[in-house]
XYZ file of C-alpha atoms in Angstrom:
553
model
C -4.587 27.363 -18.334
C -3.755 30.421 -16.234
C -5.078 28.618 -13.189
C -2.940 25.528 -13.741
C 0.084 26.608 -11.626
C -2.260 27.603 -8.815
C -4.083 24.260 -9.065
C -0.773 22.372 -9.135
C 0.378 24.251 -6.056
C -2.898 23.487 -4.271
C -2.689 19.799 -5.179
C 0.939 19.665 -4.102
C 0.103 21.320 -0.773
C -2.609 18.745 -0.154
C -0.250 15.938 -1.178
C 2.507 17.280 1.102
C 0.047 17.407 4.008
C -1.064 13.830 3.341
C 2.569 12.854 2.855
C 3.486 14.399 6.212
C 0.761 12.403 7.934
C 1.906 9.332 6.039
C 5.490 9.972 7.149
C 4.361 9.755 10.761
C 2.545 6.548 9.849
C 5.669 5.061 8.273
C 7.864 6.017 11.220
C 5.426 4.400 13.644
C 5.173 1.488 11.195
C 8.939 0.992 11.417
C 8.674 0.791 15.192
C 5.803 -1.670 14.856
C 7.869 -3.793 12.442
C 10.815 -3.711 14.814
C 8.552 -4.902 17.632
C 7.402 -7.849 15.526
C 10.939 -8.656 14.391
C 12.212 -8.612 17.969
C 9.638 -11.107 19.277
C 8.874 -13.217 16.173
C 12.168 -13.058 14.225
C 12.051 -14.719 10.805
C 11.099 -18.257 11.789
C 7.948 -20.365 11.390
C 5.845 -18.190 13.748
C 6.748 -15.020 11.818
C 5.998 -16.678 8.473
C 2.634 -17.864 9.827
C 1.760 -14.378 11.100
C 2.631 -12.595 7.865
C 0.848 -15.120 5.620
C -2.286 -14.827 7.787
C -2.024 -11.029 7.867
C -1.743 -10.902 4.088
C -5.210 -12.406 3.593
C -7.304 -9.468 4.899
C -4.746 -7.012 3.514
C -4.940 -8.622 0.084
C -8.728 -8.276 0.006
C -8.716 -4.761 1.486
C -7.113 -3.504 -1.736
C -10.231 -4.695 -3.547
C -12.856 -3.617 -1.019
C -11.169 -0.655 0.657
C -8.779 2.011 -0.624
C -8.369 0.391 -4.042
C -11.330 -0.626 -6.110
C -14.035 0.619 -3.739
C -12.586 4.112 -3.463
C -11.870 4.334 -7.203
C -15.447 3.357 -8.093
C -17.275 5.042 -5.211
C -15.660 8.506 -5.269
C -16.430 9.315 -8.943
C -19.989 8.013 -8.460
C -20.506 10.138 -5.355
C -19.023 13.209 -7.055
C -21.270 12.648 -10.063
C -24.383 12.184 -7.889
C -23.751 15.352 -5.884
C -23.104 17.361 -9.061
C -26.312 16.187 -10.774
C -28.738 15.628 -7.879
C -27.399 17.680 -4.983
C -25.770 17.068 -1.572
C -28.752 15.305 0.000
C -28.763 12.667 -2.756
C -25.047 12.214 -2.130
C -25.626 11.652 1.589
C -28.253 9.028 0.846
C -25.902 7.284 -1.585
C -23.156 7.206 1.069
C -25.519 5.764 3.691
C -26.866 3.017 1.435
C -23.616 2.129 -0.333
C -21.560 1.814 2.856
C -24.368 -0.045 4.608
C -24.588 -2.537 1.743
C -20.823 -2.932 1.485
C -20.396 -3.490 5.226
C -23.021 -6.240 5.370
C -21.476 -7.950 2.334
C -18.058 -7.800 3.982
C -19.378 -9.275 7.220
C -20.669 -12.220 5.197
C -17.293 -12.472 3.421
C -15.535 -12.475 6.795
C -17.770 -15.263 8.071
C -17.111 -17.296 4.916
C -13.376 -16.581 5.115
C -13.190 -17.785 8.705
C -15.003 -21.007 7.760
C -12.739 -21.593 4.738
C -9.501 -20.395 6.333
C -7.944 -23.878 6.293
C -8.329 -24.063 2.517
C -6.999 -20.519 1.972
C -3.910 -20.932 4.122
C -3.338 -24.419 2.738
C -3.258 -23.065 -0.831
C -0.853 -20.301 0.168
C 1.470 -22.716 1.975
C 1.306 -25.734 -0.348
C 5.061 -25.733 -0.701
C 5.284 -26.708 2.985
C 2.868 -29.646 2.650
C 4.986 -31.770 0.297
C 8.411 -30.114 -0.124
C 9.971 -30.750 -3.527
C 6.834 -32.387 -4.924
C 4.777 -31.201 -7.865
C 1.619 -29.094 -7.592
C -0.588 -32.183 -8.067
C 1.002 -33.995 -5.127
C 0.799 -30.861 -2.993
C -2.924 -30.529 -3.763
C -3.384 -34.192 -2.854
C -1.585 -33.581 0.449
C -3.826 -30.581 1.131
C -6.931 -32.657 0.432
C -5.728 -35.353 2.829
C -5.126 -32.760 5.545
C -8.535 -31.131 5.075
C -10.280 -34.533 5.145
C -8.417 -35.580 8.284
C -6.572 -38.436 6.584
C -3.217 -37.002 7.639
C -2.209 -34.511 10.348
C -1.632 -30.889 9.392
C 1.866 -29.413 9.849
C 2.240 -27.197 12.892
C 2.959 -24.065 10.829
C -0.254 -24.590 8.807
C -2.280 -25.006 12.012
C -0.821 -21.784 13.408
C -1.369 -19.854 10.162
C -5.003 -20.971 10.000
C -5.663 -19.982 13.620
C -4.055 -16.567 13.154
C -5.965 -16.038 9.900
C -9.280 -16.670 11.652
C -8.417 -14.114 14.324
C -7.296 -11.406 11.890
C -9.742 -11.860 9.017
C -12.501 -9.617 10.523
C -10.001 -6.762 10.127
C -11.151 -6.746 6.489
C -14.589 -5.358 7.446
C -13.133 -2.817 9.881
C -10.538 -1.407 7.477
C -12.948 -1.360 4.513
C -15.553 0.670 6.396
C -12.770 2.978 7.606
C -11.644 3.456 3.987
C -15.220 4.336 2.982
C -15.400 7.030 5.663
C -11.957 8.299 4.603
C -13.052 8.501 0.945
C -15.997 10.732 1.882
C -13.756 12.987 3.977
C -11.230 13.216 1.109
C -13.957 14.259 -1.326
C -14.827 17.079 1.087
C -11.221 18.241 1.122
C -10.322 16.742 4.509
C -7.125 14.806 3.904
C -5.170 15.126 7.157
C -7.318 13.051 9.522
C -7.865 10.116 7.109
C -4.130 10.040 6.413
C -3.389 9.841 10.155
C -5.484 6.766 10.958
C -2.738 4.302 10.060
C -0.482 6.028 12.592
C -3.065 5.367 15.276
C -3.355 1.768 14.064
C 0.386 1.330 14.551
C 0.295 2.966 17.987
C -2.662 0.844 19.126
C -0.978 -2.304 17.770
C 2.260 -1.542 19.589
C 0.562 -0.602 22.854
C -1.547 -3.771 22.939
C 1.169 -6.078 21.586
C 3.969 -4.809 23.815
C 1.658 -4.770 26.813
C 0.898 -8.456 26.235
C 4.596 -9.283 25.817
C 5.377 -7.518 29.075
C 2.479 -8.592 31.267
C 1.373 -12.017 29.982
C 3.639 -14.715 31.459
C 5.737 -16.530 28.879
C 4.484 -14.570 25.830
C 7.788 -12.812 25.149
C 9.779 -16.067 25.259
C 7.556 -18.092 22.916
C 7.164 -16.766 19.328
C 4.277 -19.185 18.730
C 2.319 -17.786 21.669
C 3.343 -14.195 20.941
C 1.881 -14.425 17.431
C -1.636 -14.895 18.882
C -1.413 -11.653 20.842
C -0.098 -9.763 17.819
C -3.037 -11.129 15.794
C -5.432 -9.685 18.394
C -3.500 -6.392 18.190
C -4.469 -6.174 14.487
C -8.159 -6.087 15.458
C -7.536 -3.553 18.229
C -5.860 -1.241 15.714
C -8.748 -1.674 13.266
C -11.295 -0.599 15.883
C -9.212 2.459 16.821
C -9.056 3.559 13.161
C -12.811 3.312 12.729
C -13.669 5.148 15.946
C -11.220 7.927 15.029
C -12.997 8.836 11.750
C -16.595 8.275 12.819
C -17.158 11.663 14.596
C -15.905 13.679 11.579
C -17.985 11.565 9.203
C -21.136 12.165 11.274
C -20.209 15.831 11.708
C -20.504 16.332 7.939
C -24.078 15.042 8.071
C -23.396 11.535 6.742
C -24.693 8.311 8.235
C -24.823 4.571 7.677
C -27.956 2.598 6.787
C -27.816 -1.153 7.306
C -29.319 -3.247 4.553
C -28.863 -4.552 1.009
C -29.759 -1.604 -1.228
C -29.030 -3.249 -4.577
C -31.739 -1.276 -6.406
C -30.479 2.203 -5.523
C -29.154 3.658 -8.845
C -25.965 5.037 -7.289
C -25.229 1.857 -5.347
C -25.852 -0.210 -8.460
C -23.594 2.046 -10.534
C -20.745 2.009 -7.993
C -20.883 -1.775 -7.601
C -20.998 -2.228 -11.375
C -17.925 -0.017 -11.700
C -16.153 -2.002 -8.998
C -16.508 -5.285 -10.904
C -13.899 -4.716 -13.666
C -11.799 -2.648 -11.282
C -11.208 -5.632 -9.006
C -8.238 -6.588 -11.163
C -7.329 -3.049 -12.254
C -6.574 -1.701 -8.802
C -5.697 -5.116 -7.434
C -2.712 -5.873 -9.662
C -0.225 -5.299 -6.878
C -1.978 -7.374 -4.183
C -2.686 -10.147 -6.693
C 1.018 -10.249 -7.440
C 1.697 -10.340 -3.697
C -0.681 -13.314 -3.416
C 1.246 -15.138 -6.144
C 4.517 -14.255 -4.441
C 3.230 -15.654 -1.142
C 2.300 -18.944 -2.784
C 5.660 -19.238 -4.560
C 7.619 -18.254 -1.449
C 6.162 -21.285 0.341
C 8.501 -23.341 -1.874
C 11.567 -21.480 -0.549
C 13.356 -21.729 2.793
C 11.696 -20.895 6.112
C 11.802 -17.123 6.556
C 11.110 -16.317 2.896
C 7.551 -15.164 3.702
C 8.841 -12.777 6.351
C 11.624 -11.457 4.110
C 9.227 -10.794 1.218
C 6.676 -9.150 3.509
C 9.256 -6.838 5.082
C 10.902 -5.871 1.789
C 7.481 -5.227 0.227
C 6.498 -3.164 3.263
C 9.601 -1.004 2.819
C 8.682 -0.435 -0.823
C 5.161 0.549 0.227
C 6.719 2.966 2.693
C 8.346 4.867 -0.181
C 5.141 4.777 -2.216
C 3.075 5.883 0.761
C 5.259 8.825 1.728
C 4.380 10.801 -1.370
C 3.212 8.675 -4.301
C 0.119 7.274 -2.593
C -0.529 10.744 -1.180
C -0.600 12.230 -4.673
C -2.893 9.413 -5.822
C -5.227 10.039 -2.880
C -5.480 13.737 -3.683
C -5.655 13.303 -7.464
C -8.744 11.060 -7.720
C -11.306 13.519 -6.297
C -9.616 16.378 -8.166
C -9.686 14.504 -11.488
C -13.268 13.365 -10.901
C -14.427 16.955 -10.457
C -12.529 18.078 -13.577
C -14.147 15.306 -15.650
C -17.604 16.189 -14.320
C -16.949 19.840 -15.238
C -15.768 18.906 -18.759
C -12.366 20.582 -18.167
C -10.122 18.464 -20.422
C -7.175 20.867 -20.284
C -7.415 20.955 -16.504
C -7.435 17.150 -16.431
C -4.266 16.996 -18.531
C -2.594 19.518 -16.243
C -3.650 17.640 -13.127
C -2.379 14.367 -14.625
C 0.997 15.887 -15.523
C 1.287 17.469 -12.081
C 0.471 14.142 -10.391
C 2.921 12.125 -12.505
C 5.776 14.554 -11.957
C 4.879 15.074 -8.309
C 4.845 11.369 -7.519
C 8.204 10.879 -9.231
C 9.826 13.784 -7.380
C 10.435 11.598 -4.334
C 9.810 8.111 -5.724
C 12.842 8.213 -8.039
C 15.488 9.387 -5.511
C 13.983 7.235 -2.755
C 14.213 4.169 -5.006
C 17.857 4.865 -5.820
C 18.816 5.740 -2.260
C 17.014 2.793 -0.694
C 18.532 0.342 -3.191
C 22.027 1.611 -2.344
C 21.438 1.684 1.427
C 19.133 -1.350 1.614
C 21.182 -3.367 4.124
C 21.847 -0.621 6.716
C 18.225 0.571 6.462
C 16.931 -2.952 7.058
C 19.443 -3.443 9.905
C 18.312 -0.226 11.585
C 14.646 -1.183 11.455
C 14.676 -4.946 11.956
C 17.940 -6.199 13.459
C 16.860 -6.998 16.980
C 16.176 -10.009 19.134
C 15.406 -12.971 16.854
C 15.991 -11.013 13.605
C 19.712 -11.571 13.040
C 22.391 -10.311 10.649
C 21.908 -13.095 8.092
C 18.175 -12.331 7.791
C 18.964 -8.612 7.518
C 21.296 -9.287 4.578
C 18.666 -11.509 2.952
C 15.955 -8.853 3.362
C 18.234 -6.037 2.174
C 19.188 -7.857 -1.023
C 15.509 -8.562 -1.757
C 14.605 -4.921 -1.114
C 17.192 -3.716 -3.648
C 15.367 -5.670 -6.368
C 12.014 -4.410 -5.076
C 13.135 -0.809 -5.593
C 13.399 -1.290 -9.363
C 9.618 -1.246 -9.795
C 8.569 1.516 -7.392
C 8.275 4.221 -10.062
C 6.261 1.871 -12.297
C 3.847 1.060 -9.469
C 3.455 4.734 -8.551
C 2.888 5.798 -12.163
C 0.431 2.974 -12.766
C -1.627 4.102 -9.774
C -1.906 7.653 -11.105
C -2.837 6.507 -14.630
C -5.448 4.138 -13.214
C -6.894 6.984 -11.134
C -7.214 9.100 -14.278
C -9.000 6.278 -16.116
C -11.342 5.795 -13.157
C -12.118 9.513 -13.159
C -12.982 9.097 -16.865
C -15.328 6.239 -15.818
C -13.121 3.674 -17.601
C -12.837 0.559 -15.437
C -12.044 -2.028 -18.084
C -8.621 -0.961 -19.304
C -7.024 -1.075 -15.828
C -8.383 -4.634 -15.598
C -6.709 -5.570 -18.899
C -3.443 -4.056 -17.655
C -3.760 -6.090 -14.473
C -4.188 -9.333 -16.377
C -1.063 -8.650 -18.425
C 0.884 -7.804 -15.268
C -0.367 -10.910 -13.522
C 0.814 -13.167 -16.355
C 4.230 -11.469 -16.396
C 4.525 -11.855 -12.620
C 3.643 -15.554 -12.593
C 5.937 -16.414 -15.501
C 8.752 -14.159 -14.283
C 8.604 -15.477 -10.721
C 8.601 -19.087 -11.895
C 11.774 -18.502 -13.948
C 13.599 -16.139 -11.587
C 12.949 -17.634 -8.145
C 15.143 -20.652 -8.938
C 18.408 -18.755 -9.459
C 17.564 -15.649 -7.399
C 15.182 -16.814 -4.648
C 13.216 -13.980 -3.040
C 15.167 -11.492 -5.154
C 13.754 -13.118 -8.278
C 10.196 -12.826 -6.963
C 10.780 -9.145 -6.124
C 12.195 -8.516 -9.604
C 9.228 -10.277 -11.217
C 6.851 -8.014 -9.235
C 8.674 -5.001 -10.668
C 8.556 -6.308 -14.237
C 4.833 -7.012 -13.838
C 4.239 -3.380 -12.837
C 6.163 -2.209 -15.918
C 4.110 -4.498 -18.176
C 0.868 -3.163 -16.730
C 2.080 0.394 -17.255
C 2.804 -0.296 -20.934
C -0.836 -1.353 -21.333
C -2.273 1.623 -19.438
C -0.494 4.384 -21.373
C -1.881 3.734 -24.891
C -5.374 3.084 -23.519
C -5.356 6.364 -21.610
C -4.082 8.131 -24.740
C -7.225 7.002 -26.576
C -9.470 8.387 -23.837
C -7.461 11.578 -23.271
C -5.739 12.751 -26.474
C -2.532 14.789 -26.362
C -1.145 13.261 -23.183
C 1.592 15.456 -21.633
C 4.432 13.097 -22.594
C 7.074 15.774 -23.113
C 6.333 17.621 -19.889
C 6.385 14.442 -17.786
C 9.450 12.876 -19.415
C 11.388 16.125 -19.152
C 10.673 16.210 -15.433
C 11.583 12.556 -14.978
C 14.830 13.096 -16.879
C 15.831 15.872 -14.485
C 14.909 13.780 -11.455
C 16.878 10.769 -12.698
C 19.806 13.036 -13.555
C 19.787 14.364 -9.983
C 19.300 10.924 -8.412
C 22.305 9.214 -9.980
C 24.948 11.554 -8.459
C 23.060 11.351 -5.178
C 23.197 7.542 -5.294
C 26.926 7.627 -6.004
C 27.488 10.036 -3.113
C 25.620 7.898 -0.557
C 27.379 4.750 -1.818
C 30.801 6.307 -1.147
C 29.526 7.688 2.147
C 28.280 4.266 3.267
C 31.719 2.745 2.566
C 33.518 5.523 4.444
C 31.186 5.220 7.443
C 31.425 1.430 7.568
C 27.690 0.875 7.157
C 28.306 -2.619 5.850
C 28.444 -3.639 9.536
C 25.702 -3.133 12.124
C 26.887 -0.736 14.847
C 23.887 -1.138 17.115
C 20.722 0.918 16.920
C 22.306 4.181 18.034
C 25.583 3.801 16.141
C 23.869 2.869 12.886
C 21.356 5.705 13.218
C 24.120 8.260 13.873
C 25.831 7.180 10.652
C 22.789 6.531 8.456
C 20.570 9.562 9.115
C 23.226 12.214 8.353
C 24.115 10.298 5.189
C 20.445 10.264 4.104
C 20.227 13.988 4.867
C 23.358 14.630 2.782
C 21.944 12.607 -0.118
C 18.652 14.516 0.088
C 20.511 17.818 0.037
C 22.536 16.789 -3.017
C 19.366 15.720 -4.822
C 17.320 18.843 -4.101
C 20.199 21.171 -4.957
C 20.473 19.419 -8.314
C 16.720 19.516 -9.077
C 16.732 23.207 -8.160
C 19.668 23.693 -10.521
C 17.649 21.886 -13.215
C 14.791 24.343 -12.472
C 12.101 21.734 -12.002
C 8.815 23.485 -11.035
C 7.972 20.923 -8.323
C 11.194 21.690 -6.446
C 10.380 25.396 -6.496
C 6.870 24.755 -5.179
C 8.250 22.667 -2.317
C 10.698 25.445 -1.400
C 7.790 27.923 -1.338
C 5.790 25.611 0.930
C 8.717 25.217 3.330
C 9.275 28.975 3.455
C 5.579 29.570 4.110
C 5.596 27.073 6.982
C 8.752 28.556 8.492
C 7.115 31.985 8.686
C 4.670 30.552 11.187
């Protein structure tokens, strides 16, 4: 136990480094989102783009950083510990080769079946106001050629076929990143999404500027932005490949089903498809339900969800990324006390920023959305709609972040079933909650149902983890959360008053809003960290030490 503070500090340093890289990614992601909002707005072309883009991104959670990483990393760690580094290299080569070929087949099948997939997601547009049976009948008539397809369905299908190969590119990139993470290299893998955003913006803006008529026609512009998705995927892959090869790893093409490690990793992935995929499955349900709402609902839900992921990615996802290889090594070493300490450190560390960011973003949702999106075709009414949806999205951010950490711990313990059970419970809550809440609340109701689903999944994960890891650090974690909540509430009140005084209820242009909003966010952050320091939370002290150490250089 004497090494626990040192281990917590090391994990926090790694998480802060990943978080810093992720911060750059989120900043560039905001610029990328603003570019899309400016040229696509929140009309039919934007809805078509975001529905099509969701398809590869939905599946990437299963085949990339979600289930694949959670099953592959513990298997690789276990293989290297028992059989040595060379056996681990062979496992990497055969597993990634098998996975890539499978994904290429999935991409080919997805492109062929894209009309069915997009039709199911957009059924609400096929027969507005009709029941599900009539909508399915309408879809069947469209697929058989008995009736013409709506223009937005045609566009969504075309964009989906262009973007779907991104699934194979991003999944292979995630496999390379997982290997680098296991070897303690977190910075470069965390930076690839920044390069994706930069490549997307460079290609997309270049097309808007140099291709005649692209900037004036959202329908035409959406095709070029779809191609930009693939350009970004190639840049990500090429960025990691030299480091991956430099560590002595390679890729072997083929179907190596009989390799023991490949077989074990794939078997572990099977129940984890739902465990890690609870959030994207809920997004899929939300996409289907949003097709029954007004035009623009898909775009509003995508943008509000993206802002929530920004908060999770800045620190929570960084802690999760660092914690899985650490927990896997502790389990392989039989260090139960170390595992408890790492779990407590991860849960408190992820809440350190997730809690105040949730409060602050809920309070400042409209000016934040205006700063990022209000441009060109994305007007004030859509900003207000997105901001109100985001406020409801913020309610579940801590539950999502905590669920990710608990699932990582269960995966490190080689338990892949209980996260799947939690996912099923969350899925049922999301479907039922969305069906009841979307009527009176619209997109806000769907966002709230997503949050409640994450809470329901969390309530299933906790007791199951307690059976696998007795004496969970409840008191230590809850004490930390209490201090963080206690510091966040005064901060939220301060930024609320500040927003009223600064007139942030009205958009003052990009520069004017930024000059008001950023100092207010800085003030809120200062209030929060002064309070957590006053409450003597260990994580705040560690962050101060890290800042001081960096300033010396």
